[in-house]
CSV table of C-alpha atoms and ligand atoms in Angstrom, one decimal:
chain,number,residue,atom,x,y,z
A,357,MET,CA,-70.2,25.2,-47.4
A,358,SER,CA,-71.9,24.1,-44.0
A,359,LYS,CA,-71.9,20.6,-43.3
A,360,ASP,CA,-75.4,18.8,-42.4
A,361,LEU,CA,-76.4,15.1,-42.3
A,362,PHE,CA,-76.6,14.7,-45.9
A,363,SER,CA,-73.0,15.9,-46.5
A,364,PRO,CA,-70.7,12.8,-47.3
A,365,VAL,CA,-67.8,12.1,-45.1
A,366,VAL,CA,-64.8,9.6,-45.0
A,367,LEU,CA,-64.2,7.8,-41.6
A,368,GLY,CA,-60.9,6.5,-41.7
A,369,SER,CA,-60.7,4.8,-44.9
A,370,ILE,CA,-64.4,4.2,-45.1
A,371,SER,CA,-66.4,6.6,-47.3
A,372,LEU,CA,-70.0,7.3,-46.3
A,373,LYS,CA,-72.5,9.1,-48.7
A,374,ASN,CA,-74.3,10.7,-45.7
A,375,ARG,CA,-73.5,11.2,-41.8
A,376,ILE,CA,-76.7,9.2,-41.0
A,377,VAL,CA,-75.4,6.0,-39.1
A,378,MET,CA,-77.8,3.0,-38.4
A,379,ALA,CA,-76.9,2.2,-34.7
A,380,PRO,CA,-76.2,-1.2,-33.3
A,381,LEU,CA,-79.4,-2.9,-32.5
A,382,THR,CA,-79.9,-6.3,-31.0
A,383,ARG,CA,-82.7,-8.0,-32.5
A,384,ASN,CA,-82.4,-11.8,-31.6
A,385,ARG,CA,-83.3,-13.1,-35.0
A,386,ALA,CA,-80.2,-15.4,-35.8
A,387,GLY,CA,-80.6,-18.6,-37.0
A,388,GLU,CA,-79.5,-21.9,-35.2
A,389,GLY,CA,-75.8,-21.9,-34.2
A,390,GLY,CA,-75.9,-17.8,-34.4
A,391,VAL,CA,-75.8,-17.9,-38.4
A,392,PRO,CA,-77.4,-15.0,-40.1
A,393,GLN,CA,-80.2,-15.8,-42.2
A,394,ALA,CA,-81.7,-14.7,-45.4
A,395,ILE,CA,-84.3,-12.6,-43.0
A,396,ASN,CA,-81.3,-10.6,-41.6
A,397,ALA,CA,-80.2,-9.7,-45.1
A,398,THR,CA,-83.2,-8.3,-46.1
A,399,TYR,CA,-83.3,-6.2,-42.9
A,400,TYR,CA,-80.0,-4.8,-43.2
A,401,ALA,CA,-80.3,-4.3,-47.0
A,402,GLN,CA,-83.6,-2.6,-46.5
A,403,ARG,CA,-81.5,0.2,-44.6
A,404,ALA,CA,-78.6,0.7,-47.0
A,405,SER,CA,-79.3,4.3,-47.6
A,406,ALA,CA,-77.7,5.1,-44.3
A,407,GLY,CA,-74.4,6.2,-44.7
A,408,LEU,CA,-73.2,3.4,-42.6
A,409,ILE,CA,-74.5,0.6,-40.8
A,410,VAL,CA,-73.4,-0.7,-37.6
A,411,THR,CA,-74.5,-4.3,-37.1
A,412,GLU,CA,-76.2,-5.6,-34.0
A,413,ALA,CA,-73.6,-6.4,-31.2
A,414,THR,CA,-72.3,-9.5,-32.2
A,415,PRO,CA,-70.4,-12.1,-30.0
A,416,ILE,CA,-66.8,-12.8,-31.1
A,417,SER,CA,-66.9,-16.3,-29.0
A,418,ALA,CA,-69.3,-18.8,-27.4
A,419,MET,CA,-68.4,-17.4,-23.9
A,420,GLY,CA,-69.5,-13.8,-25.5
A,421,HIS,CA,-73.0,-14.7,-25.6
A,422,GLY,CA,-75.7,-13.2,-23.4
A,423,TYR,CA,-79.0,-13.4,-25.1
A,424,PRO,CA,-81.0,-15.7,-27.0
A,425,ALA,CA,-80.7,-15.8,-31.0
A,426,LEU,CA,-77.6,-13.8,-31.3
A,427,PRO,CA,-75.5,-13.8,-34.5
A,428,GLY,CA,-71.9,-14.6,-33.7
A,429,ILE,CA,-68.7,-13.9,-35.8
A,430,TYR,CA,-66.4,-16.8,-35.0
A,431,THR,CA,-67.6,-20.0,-36.9
A,432,ASP,CA,-67.2,-20.6,-40.7
A,433,ALA,CA,-70.9,-20.9,-40.9
A,434,GLN,CA,-71.4,-17.5,-39.2
A,435,VAL,CA,-69.1,-16.2,-41.8
A,436,ALA,CA,-70.6,-17.4,-44.5
A,437,GLY,CA,-74.2,-16.2,-43.0
A,438,TRP,CA,-72.6,-12.6,-42.6
A,439,LYS,CA,-71.2,-12.7,-46.2
A,440,LYS,CA,-74.8,-12.8,-47.5
A,441,VAL,CA,-75.7,-9.9,-45.3
A,442,THR,CA,-72.6,-7.7,-46.5
A,443,ASP,CA,-73.3,-8.6,-50.3
A,444,ALA,CA,-76.9,-7.5,-50.0
A,445,VAL,CA,-75.7,-4.3,-48.2
A,446,HIS,CA,-73.1,-3.7,-50.9
A,447,ALA,CA,-75.3,-4.4,-53.9
A,448,LYS,CA,-77.5,-1.5,-52.7
A,449,GLY,CA,-74.6,0.8,-52.3
A,450,GLY,CA,-74.0,0.6,-48.6
A,451,LYS,CA,-71.4,0.5,-45.9
A,452,ILE,CA,-71.6,-2.0,-43.1
A,453,VAL,CA,-69.1,-2.6,-40.1
A,454,ILE,CA,-69.7,-5.3,-37.3
A,455,GLN,CA,-69.9,-4.5,-33.8
A,456,LEU,CA,-67.5,-6.9,-31.8
A,457,TRP,CA,-69.1,-7.9,-28.6
A,458,HIS,CA,-68.2,-9.7,-25.5
A,459,VAL,CA,-71.1,-9.6,-23.0
A,460,GLY,CA,-68.9,-10.5,-19.8
A,461,ARG,CA,-71.2,-10.9,-16.6
A,462,ILE,CA,-74.3,-10.1,-18.4
A,463,SER,CA,-75.3,-13.7,-19.3
A,464,HIS,CA,-76.4,-16.7,-17.8
A,465,PRO,CA,-74.9,-20.3,-17.7
A,466,SER,CA,-77.9,-21.7,-19.5
A,467,LEU,CA,-76.5,-19.4,-22.6
A,468,LEU,CA,-72.8,-20.8,-22.2
A,469,PRO,CA,-70.8,-23.9,-23.3
A,470,ASN,CA,-71.1,-26.6,-20.5
A,471,GLN,CA,-73.3,-24.1,-18.5
A,472,ALA,CA,-69.8,-22.2,-17.7
A,473,LEU,CA,-70.3,-19.3,-15.2
A,474,PRO,CA,-70.3,-15.9,-16.9
A,475,VAL,CA,-66.8,-14.1,-16.6
A,476,ALA,CA,-65.9,-10.6,-15.6
A,477,PRO,CA,-63.2,-8.4,-14.2
A,478,SER,CA,-64.4,-9.2,-10.7
A,479,ALA,CA,-66.8,-11.6,-9.2
A,480,ILE,CA,-69.7,-9.1,-8.5
A,481,LYS,CA,-73.3,-10.0,-9.4
A,482,PRO,CA,-75.1,-7.5,-11.5
A,483,ALA,CA,-78.5,-6.6,-10.0
A,484,GLY,CA,-81.2,-7.7,-12.6
A,485,GLN,CA,-82.2,-10.7,-14.8
A,486,ALA,CA,-80.8,-12.4,-17.7
A,487,PHE,CA,-83.1,-13.0,-20.7
A,488,THR,CA,-82.6,-16.6,-21.3
A,489,TYR,CA,-84.4,-19.4,-23.5
A,490,GLN,CA,-86.3,-20.4,-20.2
A,491,GLY,CA,-87.3,-16.6,-19.9
A,492,LEU,CA,-86.0,-13.8,-17.1
A,493,VAL,CA,-83.6,-15.5,-14.4
A,494,ASP,CA,-81.6,-13.7,-12.0
A,495,TYR,CA,-78.1,-13.0,-12.9
A,496,VAL,CA,-75.5,-15.2,-11.2
A,497,GLU,CA,-72.1,-14.1,-9.5
A,498,PRO,CA,-69.6,-13.9,-12.5
A,499,ARG,CA,-66.1,-15.6,-12.2
A,500,ALA,CA,-63.4,-13.4,-11.8
A,501,LEU,CA,-60.9,-13.7,-15.0
A,502,ASP,CA,-57.3,-14.2,-13.9
A,503,ALA,CA,-54.9,-12.0,-16.1
A,504,SER,CA,-53.4,-14.6,-17.5
A,505,GLU,CA,-56.9,-15.6,-19.3
A,506,LEU,CA,-56.9,-12.1,-21.2
A,507,PRO,CA,-54.5,-13.0,-23.7
A,508,ALA,CA,-57.1,-15.5,-24.9
A,509,ILE,CA,-60.0,-12.9,-24.9
A,510,VAL,CA,-57.6,-10.7,-27.0
A,511,GLN,CA,-57.1,-13.5,-29.4
A,512,ASP,CA,-61.1,-14.1,-29.7
A,513,TYR,CA,-61.2,-10.7,-31.0
A,514,VAL,CA,-58.5,-11.1,-33.4
A,515,HIS,CA,-60.2,-14.3,-34.6
A,516,ALA,CA,-63.5,-12.1,-35.1
A,517,THR,CA,-61.9,-9.5,-36.8
A,518,LYS,CA,-60.3,-11.9,-39.3
A,519,SER,CA,-63.6,-13.6,-39.7
A,520,ALA,CA,-65.1,-10.2,-40.3
A,521,ILE,CA,-62.9,-9.5,-43.0
A,522,ALA,CA,-63.7,-12.8,-44.5
A,523,ALA,CA,-67.3,-12.0,-44.3
A,524,GLY,CA,-66.9,-8.8,-46.4
A,525,PHE,CA,-67.3,-6.1,-43.5
A,526,ASP,CA,-66.1,-2.4,-44.3
A,527,GLY,CA,-64.7,-2.3,-40.7
A,528,VAL,CA,-65.2,-3.5,-37.3
A,529,GLU,CA,-66.7,-1.5,-34.2
A,530,ILE,CA,-65.1,-2.5,-30.7
A,531,HIS,CA,-68.1,-2.6,-28.4
A,532,ALA,CA,-66.7,-1.1,-25.0
A,533,ALA,CA,-70.0,0.2,-23.8
A,534,ASN,CA,-73.4,-0.4,-22.2
A,535,GLY,CA,-72.1,-2.7,-19.3
A,536,TYR,CA,-70.7,-5.4,-21.4
A,537,LEU,CA,-67.2,-7.0,-20.7
A,538,LEU,CA,-64.6,-4.3,-21.9
A,539,ASP,CA,-67.1,-1.5,-20.0
A,540,GLN,CA,-66.9,-3.7,-16.9
A,541,PHE,CA,-63.2,-3.5,-16.8
A,542,LEU,CA,-63.3,0.5,-17.4
A,543,ARG,CA,-65.8,1.6,-14.7
A,544,ASP,CA,-64.9,0.8,-10.9
A,545,GLY,CA,-68.4,-0.4,-10.1
A,546,ALA,CA,-67.8,-3.5,-12.0
A,547,ASN,CA,-64.0,-3.4,-11.7
A,548,HIS,CA,-62.4,-4.0,-8.1
A,549,ARG,CA,-59.1,-5.9,-9.4
A,550,THR,CA,-56.0,-5.1,-7.6
A,551,ASP,CA,-53.8,-6.4,-10.6
A,552,GLN,CA,-52.6,-4.4,-13.5
A,553,TYR,CA,-56.1,-4.5,-14.8
A,554,GLY,CA,-57.9,-2.7,-12.0
A,555,GLY,CA,-57.4,0.3,-9.7
A,556,SER,CA,-56.1,3.2,-11.5
A,557,ILE,CA,-57.8,4.5,-14.7
A,558,GLU,CA,-54.6,3.6,-16.7
A,559,ASN,CA,-55.0,-0.2,-15.4
A,560,ARG,CA,-58.8,-0.2,-16.0
A,561,ALA,CA,-58.4,0.9,-19.6
A,562,ARG,CA,-55.4,-1.6,-20.4
A,563,LEU,CA,-57.8,-4.4,-21.8
A,564,LEU,CA,-59.6,-1.9,-24.0
A,565,LEU,CA,-56.5,-0.7,-25.5
A,566,GLU,CA,-55.0,-4.0,-25.7
A,567,VAL,CA,-57.9,-5.3,-27.7
A,568,THR,CA,-57.8,-2.2,-29.8
A,569,GLN,CA,-54.2,-2.8,-30.8
A,570,ALA,CA,-54.8,-6.3,-31.6
A,571,VAL,CA,-57.8,-5.3,-33.6
A,572,VAL,CA,-56.0,-2.6,-35.3
A,573,ASN,CA,-53.0,-5.0,-36.2
A,574,VAL,CA,-55.4,-7.2,-38.0
A,575,ILE,CA,-57.5,-5.1,-40.1
A,576,GLY,CA,-55.9,-1.4,-40.0
A,577,ALA,CA,-56.8,1.3,-37.8
A,578,ASP,CA,-59.0,3.1,-40.7
A,579,LYS,CA,-61.4,0.3,-40.3
A,580,VAL,CA,-61.8,0.3,-36.6
A,581,GLY,CA,-64.2,2.1,-34.4
A,582,VAL,CA,-64.6,1.9,-30.8
A,583,ARG,CA,-67.9,2.6,-28.9
A,584,VAL,CA,-68.1,3.8,-25.3
A,585,SER,CA,-71.0,4.9,-22.9
A,586,PRO,CA,-69.2,7.0,-20.2
A,587,VAL,CA,-72.7,7.6,-18.1
A,588,ASN,CA,-75.0,4.6,-19.0
A,589,PRO,CA,-76.3,3.3,-15.7
A,590,PHE,CA,-77.7,0.1,-17.7
A,591,ASN,CA,-76.6,-3.2,-16.6
A,592,ASP,CA,-75.9,-2.1,-13.0
A,593,MET,CA,-72.8,-0.1,-14.2
A,594,SER,CA,-71.5,3.0,-12.3
A,595,ASP,CA,-68.1,4.9,-11.7
A,596,SER,CA,-66.7,7.2,-9.4
A,597,ASN,CA,-65.4,9.7,-11.9
A,598,PRO,CA,-66.5,8.9,-15.2
A,599,GLN,CA,-65.2,12.3,-17.0
A,600,ALA,CA,-61.6,11.6,-16.0
A,601,VAL,CA,-61.9,8.0,-17.2
A,602,PHE,CA,-63.4,8.5,-20.7
A,603,ASN,CA,-61.3,11.6,-21.1
A,604,TYR,CA,-58.4,9.3,-20.6
A,605,VAL,CA,-59.9,6.6,-22.7
A,606,ALA,CA,-60.6,9.2,-25.7
A,607,ASN,CA,-56.9,10.5,-25.3
A,608,ALA,CA,-55.6,7.0,-25.2
A,609,LEU,CA,-57.4,6.2,-28.3
A,610,ASN,CA,-55.6,9.2,-30.3
A,611,GLN,CA,-52.5,6.8,-30.5
A,612,PHE,CA,-54.1,4.8,-33.2
A,613,ASN,CA,-55.8,7.0,-35.6
A,614,LEU,CA,-59.0,5.3,-35.6
A,615,ALA,CA,-61.9,5.6,-38.1
A,616,TYR,CA,-64.2,6.9,-35.4
A,617,LEU,CA,-65.1,7.1,-31.8
A,618,HIS,CA,-68.8,6.2,-31.1
A,619,ALA,CA,-70.3,7.5,-27.7
A,620,VAL,CA,-73.9,6.9,-26.3
A,621,GLU,CA,-74.2,10.2,-24.8
A,622,GLY,CA,-76.6,9.3,-21.8
A,623,GLY,CA,-78.5,6.2,-20.5
A,624,ILE,CA,-80.4,3.4,-22.0
A,625,HIS,CA,-83.2,1.2,-21.3
A,626,GLY,CA,-84.6,3.2,-18.5
A,627,GLY,CA,-81.6,1.8,-16.6
A,628,GLY,CA,-81.4,4.8,-14.2
A,629,LYS,CA,-80.3,8.2,-14.0
A,630,ALA,CA,-77.1,9.0,-15.8
A,631,ASP,CA,-74.5,10.7,-13.8
A,632,PRO,CA,-73.7,14.5,-14.9
A,633,PHE,CA,-70.8,14.4,-17.8
A,634,ASP,CA,-69.8,16.9,-20.4
A,635,PHE,CA,-69.6,15.3,-23.7
A,636,SER,CA,-68.5,18.1,-25.4
A,637,VAL,CA,-65.4,18.1,-23.5
A,638,PHE,CA,-65.0,14.2,-24.0
A,639,ARG,CA,-65.3,14.8,-27.5
A,640,LYS,CA,-62.6,17.6,-27.8
A,641,GLN,CA,-60.0,15.0,-26.4
A,642,PHE,CA,-60.4,12.7,-29.3
A,643,LYS,CA,-58.6,13.9,-32.7
A,644,GLY,CA,-60.5,12.0,-35.0
A,645,ALA,CA,-64.2,11.5,-36.2
A,646,TYR,CA,-67.0,11.2,-33.6
A,647,MET,CA,-70.2,9.4,-33.9
A,648,ALA,CA,-73.1,10.9,-31.6
A,649,ASN,CA,-75.7,8.6,-30.4
A,650,LEU,CA,-78.8,8.8,-28.2
A,651,SER,CA,-82.4,10.3,-28.7
A,652,TYR,CA,-81.1,12.5,-31.6
A,653,ASP,CA,-83.8,13.8,-34.3
A,654,LYS,CA,-83.0,15.3,-37.5
A,655,LYS,CA,-82.9,18.8,-36.2
A,656,ARG,CA,-80.4,17.9,-33.3
A,657,GLY,CA,-78.0,15.6,-35.5
A,658,ASN,CA,-78.0,18.6,-38.2
A,659,GLN,CA,-77.0,20.8,-35.4
A,660,ALA,CA,-74.2,18.4,-34.0
A,661,VAL,CA,-72.8,18.2,-37.4
A,662,ALA,CA,-73.0,21.9,-38.2
A,663,SER,CA,-71.3,22.8,-35.0
A,664,GLY,CA,-68.8,20.2,-35.3
A,665,HIS,CA,-69.6,18.4,-32.2
A,666,ALA,CA,-70.5,15.2,-34.3
A,667,ASP,CA,-69.1,13.9,-37.8
A,668,VAL,CA,-71.6,11.5,-38.1
A,669,VAL,CA,-75.0,10.8,-35.9
A,670,ALA,CA,-76.1,7.2,-35.1
A,671,TYR,CA,-80.0,6.6,-34.8
A,672,GLY,CA,-81.3,3.5,-33.0
A,673,VAL,CA,-85.1,3.2,-32.5
A,674,PRO,CA,-85.8,5.4,-35.7
A,675,TYR,CA,-84.1,2.9,-37.8
A,676,ILE,CA,-86.0,-0.1,-36.7
A,677,ALA,CA,-89.3,1.4,-37.7
A,678,ASN,CA,-87.8,3.5,-40.8
A,679,PRO,CA,-85.7,1.5,-43.2
A,680,ASP,CA,-85.6,4.4,-45.4
A,681,LEU,CA,-84.9,7.1,-42.5
A,682,VAL,CA,-82.6,8.9,-44.8
A,683,GLU,CA,-85.2,9.7,-47.5
A,684,ARG,CA,-87.7,10.5,-44.7
A,685,PHE,CA,-85.3,13.0,-43.3
A,686,GLN,CA,-84.6,14.6,-46.9
A,687,GLN,CA,-88.0,14.9,-47.5
A,688,ASP,CA,-89.3,15.7,-43.6
A,689,ALA,CA,-91.7,12.9,-44.2
A,690,PRO,CA,-93.4,11.5,-40.9
A,691,LEU,CA,-91.6,8.6,-39.2
A,692,ASN,CA,-93.3,5.4,-38.6
A,693,GLU,CA,-93.7,4.6,-34.7
A,694,ALA,CA,-91.6,1.6,-33.6
A,695,ASP,CA,-93.3,-1.3,-31.9
A,696,SER,CA,-91.3,-2.4,-28.8
A,697,ASN,CA,-93.1,-5.5,-28.5
A,698,THR,CA,-91.6,-6.6,-31.5
A,699,PHE,CA,-88.0,-5.4,-30.6
A,700,TYR,CA,-86.6,-8.6,-29.3
A,701,GLY,CA,-86.7,-12.0,-31.4
A,702,GLY,CA,-89.6,-13.1,-33.7
A,703,ALA,CA,-89.6,-13.3,-37.4
A,704,GLU,CA,-90.7,-10.6,-40.1
A,705,GLN,CA,-93.1,-8.8,-38.2
A,706,GLY,CA,-91.7,-5.6,-36.6
A,707,TYR,CA,-88.6,-6.4,-38.5
A,708,THR,CA,-88.6,-6.5,-42.3
A,709,ASP,CA,-92.4,-5.5,-42.7
A,710,TYR,CA,-92.1,-1.6,-41.5
A,711,PRO,CA,-93.0,0.4,-45.0
A,712,ALA,CA,-90.9,2.6,-46.8
A,713,LEU,CA,-92.3,5.6,-48.3
A,714,HIS,CA,-91.7,4.5,-51.8
A,715,GLY,CA,-92.2,0.6,-51.5
B,1554,PHB,C1,-79.9,-5.2,-25.3
B,1554,PHB,O1,-79.9,-6.4,-25.6
B,1554,PHB,O2,-80.6,-4.6,-24.5
B,1554,PHB,C2,-78.4,-4.4,-25.6
B,1554,PHB,C3,-77.3,-4.9,-26.4
B,1554,PHB,C4,-76.4,-4.5,-26.6
B,1554,PHB,C5,-76.1,-3.3,-26.1
B,1554,PHB,C6,-77.1,-2.6,-25.3
B,1554,PHB,C7,-78.3,-3.1,-25.0
B,1554,PHB,O3,-75.2,-2.4,-26.3
């Protein structure tokens, strides 16, 4: 039987009722202290007919924050808040993994403990501006991490993974995409290090592989996904040879037998032109399940699944506006348009008030 978006699939040990995934989406609506609120549980539960929900990117530590009103996954109160989210999603038969995030240099002292400088592989200031509680402010030159500090960051991923288990998640996704900390190590536009974490591709991939090993040791490889964005220029990112870097990463990740590899197959947020890249070649390096993302519609999603390019397809913007995206795809019903004015911050409007076909 040929596969389509509506056929069930198992990613590692996570059983999905269909291959339609809600992509991670930053929405900036967490409560005080990065604690998820009832409204966040409502939002995710409305979307529980997805085969899998990947939560919004969620900081693993206080130093991992880079935008206002993000939820965290490192305090007891945050775990209790997320438990309400996972319970609400599970009560509706959904599956949900949490995306583990450290923003690295994409932050600002006003968002960090004691006005600390953001940290990064190298002291290279990204072009652009940070979203702070005071509005848009130029990025600052980050502080280059000493190699001796990296084990503590790996431990922050371990602590966040233990917190994710306590919060009832079905798994975790390691965010190594879109110009945040792990991606800053991977790509040589942001990584000018001369130690064992810089220079060669093997060295630049070292931190991601150490984090992945540590997370796998806590929760099991069959509950871990990794997200990369080989050519996304957003956040002032570049690499001199992305195909070589990400083919290496996909191959190196084979050693773990992960639940899935998730790829952003282009550039986001109008961050510039993406370099040429062969995602078909990249995908073939990876022996496990592949989650494709970016600008897929129903037709291209079905083609990607039928052809074997992707095992599952992640939909972002369509999920903002269509809590029942699965049902709409099933019925070929029209989609609600997403309103970009309410993507980031605010309350119910543009968050939990998009109508379902059958109220
Ligand atoms: C964003 O807030 O614009 C954002 C956050 C996380 C991503 C990408 C974009 O991975």
